[in-house]
Coordinates of C-alpha atoms in Angstrom, one line a residue:
M7 CA 0.0 0.0 0.0
F8 CA 2.8 2.5 0.9
D9 CA 4.7 1.6 -2.3
A10 CA 1.6 2.6 -4.3
L11 CA 1.3 5.9 -2.4
R12 CA 5.0 6.7 -2.7
R13 CA 5.1 6.1 -6.4
G14 CA 5.8 9.4 -8.2
K15 CA 5.9 11.2 -4.8
E16 CA 9.3 10.2 -3.6
T17 CA 10.5 13.8 -3.3
Q18 CA 7.4 14.8 -1.3
W19 CA 7.4 11.8 1.0
A20 CA 8.8 13.5 4.0
L21 CA 6.2 16.3 3.7
L22 CA 3.4 13.7 3.3
L23 CA 4.5 11.9 6.5
Q24 CA 4.5 15.3 8.3
V25 CA 1.0 16.1 7.1
M26 CA -0.3 12.7 8.2
D27 CA 1.0 13.4 11.7
D28 CA 0.4 17.1 12.0
P29 CA -2.8 18.9 11.0
A30 CA -1.0 22.2 11.3
A31 CA 1.2 21.2 8.4
L32 CA -1.9 20.3 6.3
L33 CA -3.6 23.6 7.1
Q34 CA -0.4 25.5 6.1
L35 CA -0.3 23.6 2.8
M36 CA -4.0 24.3 2.3
D37 CA -3.3 28.0 2.8
R38 CA -0.6 28.0 0.2
S39 CA -2.9 26.2 -2.2
G40 CA -5.9 28.6 -1.7
V41 CA -8.0 25.8 -0.2
W42 CA -10.4 26.6 2.7
R43 CA -11.7 23.2 3.6
A44 CA -10.6 19.6 3.1
G45 CA -12.3 16.3 3.5
L46 CA -10.2 13.8 5.5
V47 CA -11.2 10.6 3.8
N48 CA -10.9 7.5 6.1
Y49 CA -12.6 4.2 6.2
P50 CA -12.0 0.7 7.6
A51 CA -10.6 -1.7 4.9
P52 CA -8.4 -4.2 6.7
D53 CA -8.0 -6.7 3.8
V54 CA -6.7 -4.3 1.2
M55 CA -5.5 -1.2 2.9
G56 CA -4.8 -2.4 6.5
F57 CA -7.1 0.2 7.9
T58 CA -9.1 -0.8 11.0
D59 CA -12.0 1.0 12.8
A60 CA -9.3 3.0 14.6
T61 CA -9.2 5.2 11.5
N62 CA -12.4 6.8 12.7
A63 CA -11.0 8.0 16.0
F64 CA -7.8 9.1 14.1
A65 CA -9.8 11.3 11.7
A66 CA -11.9 12.8 14.5
R67 CA -8.8 13.7 16.6
Y68 CA -7.0 15.1 13.5
A69 CA -9.9 17.4 12.7
E70 CA -10.0 18.9 16.2
A71 CA -7.2 21.2 15.0
N72 CA -9.8 23.1 13.0
R73 CA -13.3 21.8 12.8
E74 CA -14.4 24.5 10.3
R75 CA -11.7 23.6 7.8
L76 CA -11.0 19.9 8.4
L77 CA -14.0 17.6 7.8
P78 CA -13.4 14.1 9.1
Y79 CA -14.8 11.1 7.1
G80 CA -15.2 7.7 8.6
G81 CA -16.8 4.3 8.1
V82 CA -18.5 1.2 9.4
H83 CA -17.4 -2.1 7.8
P84 CA -20.6 -4.2 7.3
R85 CA -18.6 -7.4 7.3
T86 CA -17.1 -6.9 10.7
S87 CA -19.6 -4.6 12.6
R88 CA -21.7 -6.3 15.2
D89 CA -23.9 -3.2 15.6
P90 CA -24.1 -1.3 12.4
T91 CA -26.8 1.1 13.5
G92 CA -25.0 1.8 16.7
D93 CA -21.7 2.2 15.0
V94 CA -23.2 4.9 12.7
D95 CA -24.5 6.7 15.8
R96 CA -21.0 6.5 17.3
L97 CA -19.5 8.1 14.2
I98 CA -22.0 11.0 14.6
D99 CA -21.0 11.3 18.2
L100 CA -17.4 11.6 17.0
E101 CA -18.5 14.4 14.7
I102 CA -17.7 12.5 11.6
R103 CA -19.2 14.5 8.7
V104 CA -19.4 11.8 6.0
L105 CA -19.6 8.0 6.1
T106 CA -17.3 6.4 3.4
I107 CA -18.1 3.2 1.6
H108 CA -15.2 1.9 -0.6
P109 CA -16.4 -1.2 -2.5
P110 CA -13.2 -2.0 -4.3
H111 CA -11.2 -1.8 -1.0
Q112 CA -13.9 -3.3 1.2
L113 CA -14.7 -6.0 -1.3
F114 CA -18.4 -5.8 -1.8
P115 CA -20.7 -4.0 -4.3
A116 CA -22.5 -0.9 -3.1
N117 CA -25.8 -2.7 -3.2
A118 CA -24.6 -5.9 -1.5
Y119 CA -27.4 -5.5 1.1
S120 CA -29.7 -6.9 -1.7
D121 CA -27.7 -10.1 -1.8
G122 CA -27.4 -10.9 1.9
L123 CA -25.1 -8.3 3.4
A124 CA -27.9 -7.0 5.7
A125 CA -25.5 -4.8 7.8
L126 CA -24.8 -2.6 4.7
G127 CA -28.5 -1.9 4.4
A128 CA -28.7 -1.1 8.1
I129 CA -25.8 1.4 7.7
Y130 CA -27.5 3.1 4.8
R131 CA -30.8 3.2 6.6
R132 CA -29.3 4.8 9.8
C133 CA -27.4 7.4 7.7
E134 CA -30.6 8.2 6.0
E135 CA -32.4 8.6 9.3
R136 CA -29.7 10.7 10.9
G137 CA -29.0 12.8 7.8
L138 CA -25.4 11.7 7.5
P139 CA -24.1 11.8 3.9
V140 CA -22.5 8.7 2.4
M141 CA -19.6 8.9 0.0
V142 CA -19.3 5.8 -2.2
H143 CA -16.1 5.2 -4.2
T144 CA -16.8 4.5 -7.8
G145 CA -14.2 3.6 -10.5
T146 CA -11.0 1.6 -10.3
S147 CA -8.2 1.4 -7.7
I148 CA -4.5 0.7 -8.2
F149 CA -3.9 -0.7 -4.8
P150 CA -2.9 -4.4 -4.6
G151 CA -5.9 -6.6 -3.8
A152 CA -8.5 -4.0 -4.8
R153 CA -11.4 -5.4 -6.9
A154 CA -12.3 -3.0 -9.7
K155 CA -15.5 -4.9 -10.5
Y156 CA -17.1 -3.4 -7.4
G157 CA -16.5 0.2 -8.6
N158 CA -19.4 0.4 -11.1
P159 CA -21.7 3.4 -10.2
L160 CA -24.7 1.5 -11.6
E161 CA -24.9 -0.3 -8.3
L162 CA -25.9 3.0 -6.7
D163 CA -29.1 2.9 -8.7
D164 CA -30.4 0.4 -6.1
V165 CA -29.1 2.4 -3.2
A166 CA -30.8 5.6 -4.4
V167 CA -34.1 3.8 -5.1
D168 CA -34.1 1.9 -1.8
F169 CA -33.0 4.9 0.4
P170 CA -34.6 7.9 -1.4
D171 CA -33.7 10.4 1.3
L172 CA -30.1 9.3 1.7
R173 CA -27.6 11.9 0.3
V174 CA -25.0 10.0 -1.7
L175 CA -21.8 11.5 -2.9
M176 CA -20.5 9.5 -5.9
A177 CA -16.7 9.7 -5.6
H178 CA -14.6 10.0 -8.7
G179 CA -17.4 9.7 -11.2
G180 CA -16.6 6.1 -12.1
R181 CA -13.2 7.1 -13.5
P182 CA -11.8 5.9 -15.8
L183 CA -14.2 3.1 -17.0
Y184 CA -17.7 4.0 -15.9
M185 CA -18.3 7.7 -16.7
E186 CA -21.5 7.1 -18.7
E187 CA -23.0 5.0 -15.9
A188 CA -22.1 7.7 -13.3
F189 CA -23.7 10.5 -15.3
F190 CA -26.9 8.4 -15.7
I191 CA -27.1 7.9 -11.9
L192 CA -26.5 11.7 -11.4
R193 CA -29.2 12.6 -13.8
R194 CA -31.8 10.1 -12.5
H195 CA -31.4 10.6 -8.7
K196 CA -31.7 14.1 -7.2
H197 CA -30.1 13.1 -3.9
V198 CA -26.9 11.9 -5.6
W199 CA -24.0 14.3 -5.9
L200 CA -20.9 13.9 -8.1
D201 CA -17.4 14.3 -6.6
V202 CA -14.9 14.9 -9.3
S203 CA -11.7 14.2 -7.3
G204 CA -9.2 11.9 -8.9
I205 CA -10.3 13.0 -12.4
P206 CA -7.6 15.0 -14.3
P207 CA -9.2 18.4 -14.6
A208 CA -8.1 18.7 -18.3
K209 CA -10.2 15.6 -19.0
L210 CA -13.3 16.5 -16.9
L211 CA -15.4 17.9 -19.8
Q212 CA -14.2 15.0 -22.1
Y213 CA -15.6 12.6 -19.6
F214 CA -18.7 14.6 -18.7
P215 CA -19.4 16.9 -21.7
R216 CA -22.8 17.8 -20.2
L217 CA -21.4 18.6 -16.8
A218 CA -22.8 22.1 -16.8
E219 CA -26.4 20.8 -16.9
L220 CA -26.0 19.4 -13.4
A221 CA -23.4 21.7 -12.0
D222 CA -25.6 22.3 -9.0
R223 CA -24.7 18.8 -7.7
V224 CA -21.0 18.6 -8.6
V225 CA -18.5 18.9 -5.7
W226 CA -14.9 19.7 -6.2
G227 CA -12.1 17.6 -4.8
T228 CA -8.5 16.7 -5.9
D229 CA -8.0 13.3 -4.1
W230 CA -4.6 14.6 -3.0
P231 CA -2.2 12.9 -2.1
S232 CA -3.5 9.9 -4.0
P233 CA -1.4 8.4 -6.9
G234 CA -1.3 10.7 -9.9
V235 CA -2.4 13.9 -8.0
T236 CA 0.7 16.1 -7.6
E237 CA -0.7 19.1 -5.7
M238 CA -4.0 20.7 -4.9
K239 CA -3.3 24.1 -6.4
Q240 CA -2.2 22.7 -9.7
N241 CA -5.6 20.9 -10.0
I242 CA -7.5 24.0 -9.2
D243 CA -5.6 26.1 -11.7
Q244 CA -6.2 23.5 -14.4
F245 CA -9.9 23.4 -13.5
L246 CA -10.2 27.2 -13.8
T247 CA -9.1 27.0 -17.5
L248 CA -12.1 24.9 -18.5
P249 CA -14.9 26.6 -20.5
L250 CA -17.4 26.8 -17.7
S251 CA -19.3 29.9 -16.6
D252 CA -18.1 31.8 -13.5
A253 CA -21.4 30.7 -11.8
H254 CA -20.7 27.0 -12.5
R255 CA -17.1 27.3 -11.4
R256 CA -18.2 28.9 -8.1
A257 CA -20.9 26.3 -7.5
I258 CA -18.4 23.4 -8.1
L259 CA -15.6 24.8 -6.1
E260 CA -17.5 26.4 -3.3
T261 CA -21.3 26.6 -2.8
N262 CA -22.3 23.0 -3.6
A263 CA -20.0 21.6 -0.9
L264 CA -21.4 24.2 1.6
A265 CA -24.9 23.0 0.7
L266 CA -24.0 19.4 1.2
L267 CA -21.8 20.0 4.3
P268 CA -22.7 23.3 5.9
V269 CA -20.3 25.1 8.3
R270 CA -21.0 24.2 11.9

């Protein structure tokens, strides 16, 4: 896992280790990049990533440095949780802002509750009841052991139908294989939002030529420091060169995220 993270970032590795340990270092980096808020994406994925439930407490502690600017994400693994409903409540008690489901790393499709993984349905139901947004990874992953077949956004059609008041953030837009499926889900379901992190900004309108039509539900993200993402500011600068209106740029970069995740 660390080898995949290090690839292409060898010269930045000392900085990345510092950022992982010290939220002040991340906030300084955000200031230099012109970034006000960042989502701290964490989730349990012991089989592929080695992450346990301890990642939730880590994210919550890290975000204490600045609750306005650092938004902790966490997760409940439906295969290991003995109390999925209670575990969602405990995430909310920790002030986790978004629950993350990562099918390729957690090794089940996003609609696995329809095929016997009842705990996943309980997680979605409790998030729906408590108003906790759920971010679901769509698309591929380069990490050893990840299962790309579970990254198809079409699985979210079931989720959006079965949990109609659940706010779903569709991470990465299915990149690089499932863009058409992702846009179909976005068009069909009004409570689904599109996160564009991990998509090279220069290719965004190639992948989603009708993006402006649904710009009110598109949320900016870079996926830094994931493989292939060099720095946050570079991605923002590239995005600003796209032929979008100022209103659409502002919605994607700023106001949509504030609507989905208001300042507390």
